[in-house]
Every structure is written in structure tokens, then in C-alpha cells.
Amino acid sequence: MESKDVVQALAALAHPLRLEVFRALVVAGGNGLTPGVIQERLDVPPATLSFHLKELATAGLVTQERASRNLIYRAEYENMNALLTYLTDNCCQGVPCTTDTVSDTCKC
């Protein structure tokens, strides 16, 4: 993952509603959620939700798939994991943290 992609993803997650939407999609797993379900769970207007889903999709954090007349949104786990890997890549001075080197917290 390149720096520009990381910045875009972090910027997308920096909004409280987008973070809630993304977390709801992560919890939903592979089944994903329709905008209607997300809207009900988070009590957000349709136009607002649409805008925020578009921002998350542009950042590569969610995917959209048409299933009949519905749209299904899913968390893009590969990009989420790439973001986490990028953020922790130099943890412990570049040496991978293992259970031997980490107790309750990383003391690098």
C-alpha cells in the first residue's frame, strides 16, 4: 500500500459516521449490508449515507455489488489489512513482534 492510499483511507475513516459504517460492515462480514439496513441501524438519512459510502468506496475500504434490485456493501478486508500492515510495518524497530517479545503491550 502506498502512502497516498494510506492517507486517503485514514481520511475516510476520520469521520465519525464513516467509521461507524465501516465498523458495521466489518461486523457483518462476507454477507455485507444493504444501504437500507445500514440506514436503519445507524439512523442516518439516505443521501447522507450514500455520500459516506461513496467516500469509503473511493478510499478502497468498501466494495459495492448489485444483487437483483439491492446494493450490497462489504468491508474490503484485503485493503483494511494492508492499511494495518502499513501502520505497523516498523513496529519493534522493523523486527516482527512475537509472543516472546510482547507481553500485554509492545515495549519496543
CSV table of N, CA, C and O in Angstrom, one decimal:
chain,number,residue,atom,x,y,z
A,1,MET,N,0.8,-1.2,0.0
A,1,MET,CA,0.0,0.0,0.0
A,1,MET,C,0.9,1.2,0.0
A,1,MET,O,1.8,1.3,0.8
A,2,GLU,N,0.6,2.2,-0.9
A,2,GLU,CA,1.4,3.4,-1.0
A,2,GLU,C,0.9,4.5,0.0
A,2,GLU,O,-0.3,4.4,0.4
A,3,SER,N,1.8,5.4,0.3
A,3,SER,CA,1.4,6.5,1.2
A,3,SER,C,0.2,7.2,0.9
A,3,SER,O,-0.7,7.5,1.7
A,4,LYS,N,0.0,7.5,-0.4
A,4,LYS,CA,-1.2,8.3,-0.8
A,4,LYS,C,-2.5,7.5,-0.5
A,4,LYS,O,-3.5,8.0,-0.2
A,5,ASP,N,-2.4,6.1,-0.7
A,5,ASP,CA,-3.6,5.3,-0.4
A,5,ASP,C,-3.9,5.2,1.1
A,5,ASP,O,-5.0,5.2,1.5
A,6,VAL,N,-2.8,5.2,1.9
A,6,VAL,CA,-3.0,5.2,3.3
A,6,VAL,C,-3.6,6.5,3.8
A,6,VAL,O,-4.6,6.5,4.6
A,7,VAL,N,-3.1,7.6,3.3
A,7,VAL,CA,-3.7,8.9,3.6
A,7,VAL,C,-5.2,9.0,3.3
A,7,VAL,O,-6.0,9.4,4.0
A,8,GLN,N,-5.5,8.5,2.1
A,8,GLN,CA,-6.9,8.5,1.6
A,8,GLN,C,-7.8,7.6,2.5
A,8,GLN,O,-8.9,8.0,2.9
A,9,ALA,N,-7.3,6.5,2.9
A,9,ALA,CA,-8.1,5.6,3.7
A,9,ALA,C,-8.2,6.1,5.1
A,9,ALA,O,-9.3,6.1,5.7
A,10,LEU,N,-7.2,6.7,5.7
A,10,LEU,CA,-7.3,7.3,7.0
A,10,LEU,C,-8.2,8.5,7.0
A,10,LEU,O,-9.0,8.7,8.0
A,11,ALA,N,-8.1,9.3,6.0
A,11,ALA,CA,-9.0,10.4,5.8
A,11,ALA,C,-10.5,10.0,5.8
A,11,ALA,O,-11.4,10.6,6.4
A,12,ALA,N,-10.8,8.9,5.1
A,12,ALA,CA,-12.1,8.4,5.0
A,12,ALA,C,-12.6,7.9,6.4
A,12,ALA,O,-13.8,8.1,6.8
A,13,LEU,N,-11.7,7.3,7.1
A,13,LEU,CA,-12.1,6.8,8.4
A,13,LEU,C,-12.1,7.8,9.5
A,13,LEU,O,-12.6,7.6,10.6
A,14,ALA,N,-11.6,9.0,9.2
A,14,ALA,CA,-11.5,10.1,10.2
A,14,ALA,C,-12.9,10.8,10.5
A,14,ALA,O,-12.9,11.7,11.3
A,15,HIS,N,-13.9,10.4,9.8
A,15,HIS,CA,-15.2,11.0,10.0
A,15,HIS,C,-16.0,10.0,10.9
A,15,HIS,O,-16.1,8.8,10.6
A,16,PRO,N,-16.6,10.5,12.0
A,16,PRO,CA,-17.3,9.5,12.9
A,16,PRO,C,-18.4,8.6,12.2
A,16,PRO,O,-18.4,7.4,12.5
A,17,LEU,N,-19.2,9.2,11.3
A,17,LEU,CA,-20.2,8.3,10.7
A,17,LEU,C,-19.6,7.3,9.8
A,17,LEU,O,-20.0,6.1,9.8
A,18,ARG,N,-18.6,7.7,9.0
A,18,ARG,CA,-17.9,6.7,8.1
A,18,ARG,C,-17.3,5.6,8.9
A,18,ARG,O,-17.3,4.5,8.5
A,19,LEU,N,-16.7,6.0,10.0
A,19,LEU,CA,-16.1,5.0,10.9
A,19,LEU,C,-17.1,4.0,11.4
A,19,LEU,O,-16.9,2.8,11.4
A,20,GLU,N,-18.3,4.5,11.8
A,20,GLU,CA,-19.4,3.6,12.3
A,20,GLU,C,-19.9,2.7,11.1
A,20,GLU,O,-20.1,1.5,11.4
A,21,VAL,N,-20.0,3.3,10.0
A,21,VAL,CA,-20.4,2.5,8.8
A,21,VAL,C,-19.4,1.4,8.5
A,21,VAL,O,-19.8,0.2,8.3
A,22,PHE,N,-18.2,1.7,8.5
A,22,PHE,CA,-17.1,0.8,8.2
A,22,PHE,C,-17.1,-0.3,9.2
A,22,PHE,O,-17.0,-1.5,8.9
A,23,ARG,N,-17.2,0.0,10.5
A,23,ARG,CA,-17.2,-1.0,11.6
A,23,ARG,C,-18.4,-1.9,11.5
A,23,ARG,O,-18.3,-3.1,11.7
A,24,ALA,N,-19.6,-1.3,11.1
A,24,ALA,CA,-20.8,-2.2,10.9
A,24,ALA,C,-20.6,-3.2,9.8
A,24,ALA,O,-21.0,-4.3,9.9
A,25,LEU,N,-19.9,-2.7,8.7
A,25,LEU,CA,-19.6,-3.6,7.6
A,25,LEU,C,-18.6,-4.7,8.0
A,25,LEU,O,-18.7,-5.9,7.5
A,26,VAL,N,-17.6,-4.4,8.8
A,26,VAL,CA,-16.7,-5.4,9.3
A,26,VAL,C,-17.4,-6.4,10.1
A,26,VAL,O,-17.2,-7.6,9.9
A,27,VAL,N,-18.3,-6.0,11.0
A,27,VAL,CA,-19.0,-6.9,11.8
A,27,VAL,C,-19.9,-7.8,10.9
A,27,VAL,O,-20.1,-9.0,11.2
A,28,ALA,N,-20.5,-7.2,9.9
A,28,ALA,CA,-21.4,-8.0,9.0
A,28,ALA,C,-20.7,-9.1,8.3
A,28,ALA,O,-21.3,-10.1,7.9
A,29,GLY,N,-19.4,-9.0,8.1
A,29,GLY,CA,-18.6,-10.0,7.4
A,29,GLY,C,-18.9,-10.1,5.9
A,29,GLY,O,-19.3,-9.1,5.3
A,30,GLY,N,-18.8,-11.3,5.4
A,30,GLY,CA,-18.9,-11.5,3.9
A,30,GLY,C,-20.3,-11.3,3.4
A,30,GLY,O,-20.5,-11.1,2.2
A,31,ASN,N,-21.3,-11.4,4.2
A,31,ASN,CA,-22.7,-11.1,3.8
A,31,ASN,C,-22.9,-9.7,3.4
A,31,ASN,O,-23.7,-9.4,2.6
A,32,GLY,N,-22.2,-8.8,4.1
A,32,GLY,CA,-22.4,-7.4,3.8
A,32,GLY,C,-23.7,-6.9,4.3
A,32,GLY,O,-24.5,-7.6,4.9
A,33,LEU,N,-24.0,-5.6,3.9
A,33,LEU,CA,-25.3,-5.0,4.3
A,33,LEU,C,-25.8,-4.1,3.2
A,33,LEU,O,-25.0,-3.6,2.4
A,34,THR,N,-27.1,-4.0,3.1
A,34,THR,CA,-27.7,-3.1,2.1
A,34,THR,C,-27.7,-1.7,2.8
A,34,THR,O,-27.7,-1.6,4.0
A,35,PRO,N,-27.8,-0.7,1.9
A,35,PRO,CA,-27.9,0.7,2.5
A,35,PRO,C,-29.1,0.8,3.4
A,35,PRO,O,-29.0,1.5,4.4
A,36,GLY,N,-30.2,0.2,3.1
A,36,GLY,CA,-31.4,0.3,3.9
A,36,GLY,C,-31.1,-0.2,5.4
A,36,GLY,O,-31.6,0.4,6.3
A,37,VAL,N,-30.4,-1.3,5.5
A,37,VAL,CA,-30.1,-1.9,6.8
A,37,VAL,C,-29.2,-1.0,7.5
A,37,VAL,O,-29.3,-0.7,8.7
A,38,ILE,N,-28.1,-0.5,6.8
A,38,ILE,CA,-27.2,0.4,7.5
A,38,ILE,C,-27.9,1.7,8.0
A,38,ILE,O,-27.7,2.1,9.1
A,39,GLN,N,-28.8,2.2,7.1
A,39,GLN,CA,-29.6,3.4,7.4
A,39,GLN,C,-30.4,3.2,8.7
A,39,GLN,O,-30.4,4.0,9.6
A,40,GLU,N,-31.1,2.1,8.8
A,40,GLU,CA,-31.9,1.8,10.0
A,40,GLU,C,-31.0,1.6,11.2
A,40,GLU,O,-31.4,2.2,12.3
A,41,ARG,N,-29.9,0.9,11.1
A,41,ARG,CA,-29.1,0.7,12.3
A,41,ARG,C,-28.4,1.9,12.8
A,41,ARG,O,-28.3,2.1,14.0
A,42,LEU,N,-28.0,2.8,11.9
A,42,LEU,CA,-27.3,4.0,12.3
A,42,LEU,C,-28.2,5.3,12.3
A,42,LEU,O,-27.7,6.3,12.7
A,43,ASP,N,-29.4,5.1,11.9
A,43,ASP,CA,-30.4,6.2,11.9
A,43,ASP,C,-29.8,7.4,11.2
A,43,ASP,O,-29.6,8.5,11.8
A,44,VAL,N,-29.5,7.2,9.9
A,44,VAL,CA,-28.9,8.3,9.1
A,44,VAL,C,-29.8,8.4,7.8
A,44,VAL,O,-30.3,7.5,7.3
A,45,PRO,N,-29.9,9.7,7.3
A,45,PRO,CA,-30.7,9.9,6.1
A,45,PRO,C,-30.0,9.2,4.9
A,45,PRO,O,-28.8,9.1,4.8
A,46,PRO,N,-30.8,8.8,3.9
A,46,PRO,CA,-30.3,8.1,2.8
A,46,PRO,C,-29.2,8.8,2.0
A,46,PRO,O,-28.2,8.3,1.6
A,47,ALA,N,-29.5,10.1,1.7
A,47,ALA,CA,-28.5,10.9,1.0
A,47,ALA,C,-27.2,11.0,1.7
A,47,ALA,O,-26.1,11.0,1.1
A,48,THR,N,-27.2,11.2,3.0
A,48,THR,CA,-26.0,11.3,3.8
A,48,THR,C,-25.3,10.0,3.8
A,48,THR,O,-24.0,10.0,3.6
A,49,LEU,N,-26.0,8.9,3.9
A,49,LEU,CA,-25.3,7.6,3.9
A,49,LEU,C,-24.7,7.3,2.5
A,49,LEU,O,-23.6,6.8,2.5
A,50,SER,N,-25.4,7.7,1.5
A,50,SER,CA,-24.9,7.5,0.1
A,50,SER,C,-23.6,8.2,0.0
A,50,SER,O,-22.6,7.6,-0.6
A,51,PHE,N,-23.5,9.4,0.4
A,51,PHE,CA,-22.3,10.2,0.3
A,51,PHE,C,-21.1,9.5,1.1
A,51,PHE,O,-20.0,9.4,0.5
A,52,HIS,N,-21.4,9.1,2.3
A,52,HIS,CA,-20.3,8.5,3.1
A,52,HIS,C,-19.9,7.1,2.5
A,52,HIS,O,-18.7,6.7,2.6
A,53,LEU,N,-20.8,6.3,2.0
A,53,LEU,CA,-20.5,5.0,1.4
A,53,LEU,C,-19.6,5.3,0.2
A,53,LEU,O,-18.6,4.5,-0.1
A,54,LYS,N,-19.9,6.3,-0.6
A,54,LYS,CA,-19.1,6.7,-1.8
A,54,LYS,C,-17.6,7.0,-1.3
A,54,LYS,O,-16.7,6.6,-2.0
A,55,GLU,N,-17.5,7.8,-0.3
A,55,GLU,CA,-16.2,8.1,0.2
A,55,GLU,C,-15.4,6.9,0.7
A,55,GLU,O,-14.2,6.8,0.4
A,56,LEU,N,-16.0,6.0,1.3
A,56,LEU,CA,-15.4,4.7,1.8
A,56,LEU,C,-15.0,3.9,0.6
A,56,LEU,O,-13.9,3.3,0.6
A,57,ALA,N,-15.9,3.8,-0.4
A,57,ALA,CA,-15.6,3.0,-1.6
A,57,ALA,C,-14.4,3.7,-2.4
A,57,ALA,O,-13.5,3.0,-2.9
A,58,THR,N,-14.4,5.0,-2.5
A,58,THR,CA,-13.3,5.7,-3.2
A,58,THR,C,-12.0,5.4,-2.5
A,58,THR,O,-10.9,5.3,-3.2
A,59,ALA,N,-12.0,5.3,-1.2
A,59,ALA,CA,-10.8,5.0,-0.4
A,59,ALA,C,-10.4,3.6,-0.5
A,59,ALA,O,-9.4,3.2,0.1
A,60,GLY,N,-11.2,2.7,-1.1
A,60,GLY,CA,-10.9,1.3,-1.2
A,60,GLY,C,-11.2,0.5,0.0
A,60,GLY,O,-10.8,-0.6,0.2
A,61,LEU,N,-12.0,1.0,0.9
A,61,LEU,CA,-12.3,0.3,2.2
A,61,LEU,C,-13.6,-0.5,2.1
A,61,LEU,O,-13.8,-1.4,2.9
A,62,VAL,N,-14.5,-0.2,1.1
A,62,VAL,CA,-15.7,-1.0,1.0
A,62,VAL,C,-15.9,-1.3,-0.5
A,62,VAL,O,-15.4,-0.6,-1.4
A,63,THR,N,-16.6,-2.4,-0.8
A,63,THR,CA,-17.0,-2.7,-2.1
A,63,THR,C,-18.5,-2.7,-2.2
A,63,THR,O,-19.2,-2.8,-1.2
A,64,GLN,N,-18.9,-2.5,-3.5
A,64,GLN,CA,-20.4,-2.5,-3.7
A,64,GLN,C,-20.7,-3.5,-4.8
A,64,GLN,O,-20.0,-3.6,-5.8
A,65,GLU,N,-21.8,-4.3,-4.6
A,65,GLU,CA,-22.2,-5.3,-5.5
A,65,GLU,C,-23.7,-5.2,-5.7
A,65,GLU,O,-24.4,-5.1,-4.7
A,66,ARG,N,-24.1,-5.3,-6.9
A,66,ARG,CA,-25.6,-5.3,-7.2
A,66,ARG,C,-26.1,-6.8,-7.1
A,66,ARG,O,-25.5,-7.7,-7.7
A,67,ALA,N,-27.1,-7.0,-6.3
A,67,ALA,CA,-27.8,-8.3,-6.2
A,67,ALA,C,-29.3,-8.0,-6.4
A,67,ALA,O,-30.0,-7.5,-5.5
A,68,SER,N,-29.7,-8.3,-7.6
A,68,SER,CA,-31.1,-8.1,-8.0
A,68,SER,C,-31.3,-6.6,-8.0
A,68,SER,O,-30.6,-5.8,-8.6
A,69,ARG,N,-32.3,-6.1,-7.1
A,69,ARG,CA,-32.5,-4.7,-7.1
A,69,ARG,C,-31.8,-4.1,-5.9
A,69,ARG,O,-31.9,-2.9,-5.7
A,70,ASN,N,-31.0,-4.8,-5.2
A,70,ASN,CA,-30.3,-4.3,-4.0
A,70,ASN,C,-28.8,-4.1,-4.3
A,70,ASN,O,-28.2,-4.8,-5.1
A,71,LEU,N,-28.3,-3.1,-3.5
A,71,LEU,CA,-26.8,-3.0,-3.5
A,71,LEU,C,-26.4,-3.6,-2.2
A,71,LEU,O,-27.0,-3.4,-1.1
A,72,ILE,N,-25.3,-4.3,-2.2
A,72,ILE,CA,-24.7,-4.9,-1.1
A,72,ILE,C,-23.3,-4.3,-0.9
A,72,ILE,O,-22.5,-4.3,-1.8
A,73,TYR,N,-23.1,-3.7,0.3
A,73,TYR,CA,-21.8,-3.2,0.6
A,73,TYR,C,-21.1,-4.1,1.6
A,73,TYR,O,-21.7,-4.7,2.5
A,74,ARG,N,-19.8,-4.3,1.3
A,74,ARG,CA,-18.9,-5.1,2.2
A,74,ARG,C,-17.6,-4.4,2.5
A,74,ARG,O,-17.1,-3.7,1.7
A,75,ALA,N,-17.1,-4.7,3.7
A,75,ALA,CA,-15.8,-4.2,4.0
A,75,ALA,C,-14.8,-4.9,3.1
A,75,ALA,O,-14.9,-6.1,2.8
A,76,GLU,N,-13.8,-4.1,2.6
A,76,GLU,CA,-12.7,-4.7,1.8
A,76,GLU,C,-11.6,-5.1,2.7
A,76,GLU,O,-10.7,-4.3,3.0
A,77,TYR,N,-11.6,-6.3,3.1
A,77,TYR,CA,-10.7,-6.8,4.1
A,77,TYR,C,-9.2,-6.8,3.7
A,77,TYR,O,-8.3,-6.5,4.5
A,78,GLU,N,-9.0,-7.0,2.4
A,78,GLU,CA,-7.6,-7.0,1.9
A,78,GLU,C,-7.0,-5.6,2.1
A,78,GLU,O,-5.9,-5.5,2.5
A,79,ASN,N,-7.7,-4.6,1.7
A,79,ASN,CA,-7.2,-3.2,1.9
A,79,ASN,C,-7.1,-2.8,3.3
A,79,ASN,O,-6.2,-2.1,3.7
A,80,MET,N,-8.1,-3.3,4.1
A,80,MET,CA,-8.1,-3.0,5.6
A,80,MET,C,-6.8,-3.6,6.2
A,80,MET,O,-6.1,-2.9,6.9
A,81,ASN,N,-6.5,-4.8,5.8
A,81,ASN,CA,-5.3,-5.5,6.3
A,81,ASN,C,-4.0,-4.8,5.8
A,81,ASN,O,-3.0,-4.7,6.5
A,82,ALA,N,-4.1,-4.4,4.6
A,82,ALA,CA,-2.9,-3.7,4.0
A,82,ALA,C,-2.7,-2.4,4.8
A,82,ALA,O,-1.5,-2.0,5.0
A,83,LEU,N,-3.7,-1.7,5.1
A,83,LEU,CA,-3.6,-0.5,5.9
A,83,LEU,C,-3.0,-0.7,7.3
A,83,LEU,O,-2.1,-0.1,7.7
A,84,LEU,N,-3.5,-1.8,7.9
A,84,LEU,CA,-3.0,-2.1,9.2
A,84,LEU,C,-1.5,-2.6,9.1
A,84,LEU,O,-0.7,-2.2,10.0
A,85,THR,N,-1.2,-3.3,8.1
A,85,THR,CA,0.2,-3.7,7.9
A,85,THR,C,1.1,-2.5,7.7
A,85,THR,O,2.2,-2.4,8.3
A,86,TYR,N,0.7,-1.6,6.9
A,86,TYR,CA,1.4,-0.3,6.6
A,86,TYR,C,1.7,0.4,7.9
A,86,TYR,O,2.8,0.9,8.2
A,87,LEU,N,0.6,0.5,8.8
A,87,LEU,CA,0.8,1.3,10.0
A,87,LEU,C,1.7,0.6,11.0
A,87,LEU,O,2.3,1.3,11.8
A,88,THR,N,1.8,-0.7,11.0
A,88,THR,CA,2.6,-1.5,12.0
A,88,THR,C,3.8,-2.1,11.4
A,88,THR,O,4.5,-2.8,12.1
A,89,ASP,N,4.1,-1.7,10.2
A,89,ASP,CA,5.3,-2.3,9.5
A,89,ASP,C,6.6,-2.1,10.2
A,89,ASP,O,7.4,-3.0,10.2
A,90,ASN,N,6.8,-1.0,10.8
A,90,ASN,CA,8.1,-0.8,11.5
A,90,ASN,C,8.0,-0.9,13.0
A,90,ASN,O,8.8,-0.4,13.7
A,91,CYS,N,7.0,-1.6,13.5
A,91,CYS,CA,6.8,-1.9,14.9
A,91,CYS,C,8.1,-2.6,15.4
A,91,CYS,O,8.6,-3.4,14.7
A,92,CYS,N,8.5,-2.3,16.6
A,92,CYS,CA,9.6,-3.0,17.2
A,92,CYS,C,10.9,-2.9,16.3
A,92,CYS,O,11.6,-3.8,16.1
A,93,GLN,N,11.1,-1.7,15.8
A,93,GLN,CA,12.3,-1.3,15.0
A,93,GLN,C,12.5,-2.3,13.8
A,93,GLN,O,13.6,-2.7,13.5
A,94,GLY,N,11.3,-2.7,13.2
A,94,GLY,CA,11.4,-3.5,12.0
A,94,GLY,C,11.4,-5.0,12.2
A,94,GLY,O,11.4,-5.7,11.3
A,95,VAL,N,11.5,-5.4,13.5
A,95,VAL,CA,11.6,-6.8,13.8
A,95,VAL,C,10.1,-7.2,14.1
A,95,VAL,O,9.5,-6.5,14.9
A,96,PRO,N,9.6,-8.3,13.5
A,96,PRO,CA,8.2,-8.7,13.8
A,96,PRO,C,8.0,-8.9,15.3
A,96,PRO,O,8.8,-9.6,16.0
A,97,CYS,N,7.0,-8.4,15.9
A,97,CYS,CA,6.6,-8.7,17.3
A,97,CYS,C,6.1,-10.1,17.4
A,97,CYS,O,5.3,-10.5,16.6
A,98,THR,N,6.6,-10.8,18.3
A,98,THR,CA,6.1,-12.2,18.5
A,98,THR,C,5.6,-12.3,20.0
A,98,THR,O,5.8,-11.4,20.8
A,99,THR,N,5.1,-13.4,20.3
A,99,THR,CA,4.6,-13.6,21.7
A,99,THR,C,5.8,-13.6,22.7
A,99,THR,O,5.6,-13.3,23.8
A,100,ASP,N,7.0,-13.9,22.2
A,100,ASP,CA,8.2,-13.8,23.0
A,100,ASP,C,8.6,-12.4,23.4
A,100,ASP,O,9.1,-12.1,24.4
A,101,THR,N,8.3,-11.5,22.4
A,101,THR,CA,8.8,-10.1,22.6
A,101,THR,C,7.7,-9.2,23.1
A,101,THR,O,7.9,-8.0,23.5
A,102,VAL,N,6.4,-9.7,23.1
A,102,VAL,CA,5.3,-8.8,23.5
A,102,VAL,C,4.6,-9.5,24.7
A,102,VAL,O,4.2,-10.6,24.6
A,103,SER,N,4.4,-8.7,25.7
A,103,SER,CA,3.6,-9.2,26.8
A,103,SER,C,2.2,-8.5,26.7
A,103,SER,O,1.6,-8.8,25.7
A,104,ASP,N,1.8,-7.7,27.6
A,104,ASP,CA,0.5,-7.1,27.5
A,104,ASP,C,0.5,-6.0,26.5
A,104,ASP,O,-0.4,-5.7,25.8
A,105,THR,N,1.6,-5.3,26.4
A,105,THR,CA,1.8,-4.2,25.4
A,105,THR,C,3.2,-4.3,24.8
A,105,THR,O,4.1,-4.9,25.3
A,106,CYS,N,3.3,-3.8,23.6
A,106,CYS,CA,4.6,-3.9,22.9
A,106,CYS,C,5.5,-2.9,23.6
A,106,CYS,O,5.2,-1.7,23.7
A,107,LYS,N,6.7,-3.3,24.0
A,107,LYS,CA,7.6,-2.5,24.7
A,107,LYS,C,8.8,-2.2,23.9
A,107,LYS,O,9.9,-2.2,24.3
A,108,CYS,N,8.6,-1.9,22.6
A,108,CYS,CA,9.7,-1.7,21.7
A,108,CYS,C,10.2,-0.3,21.8
A,108,CYS,O,9.5,0.6,22.1
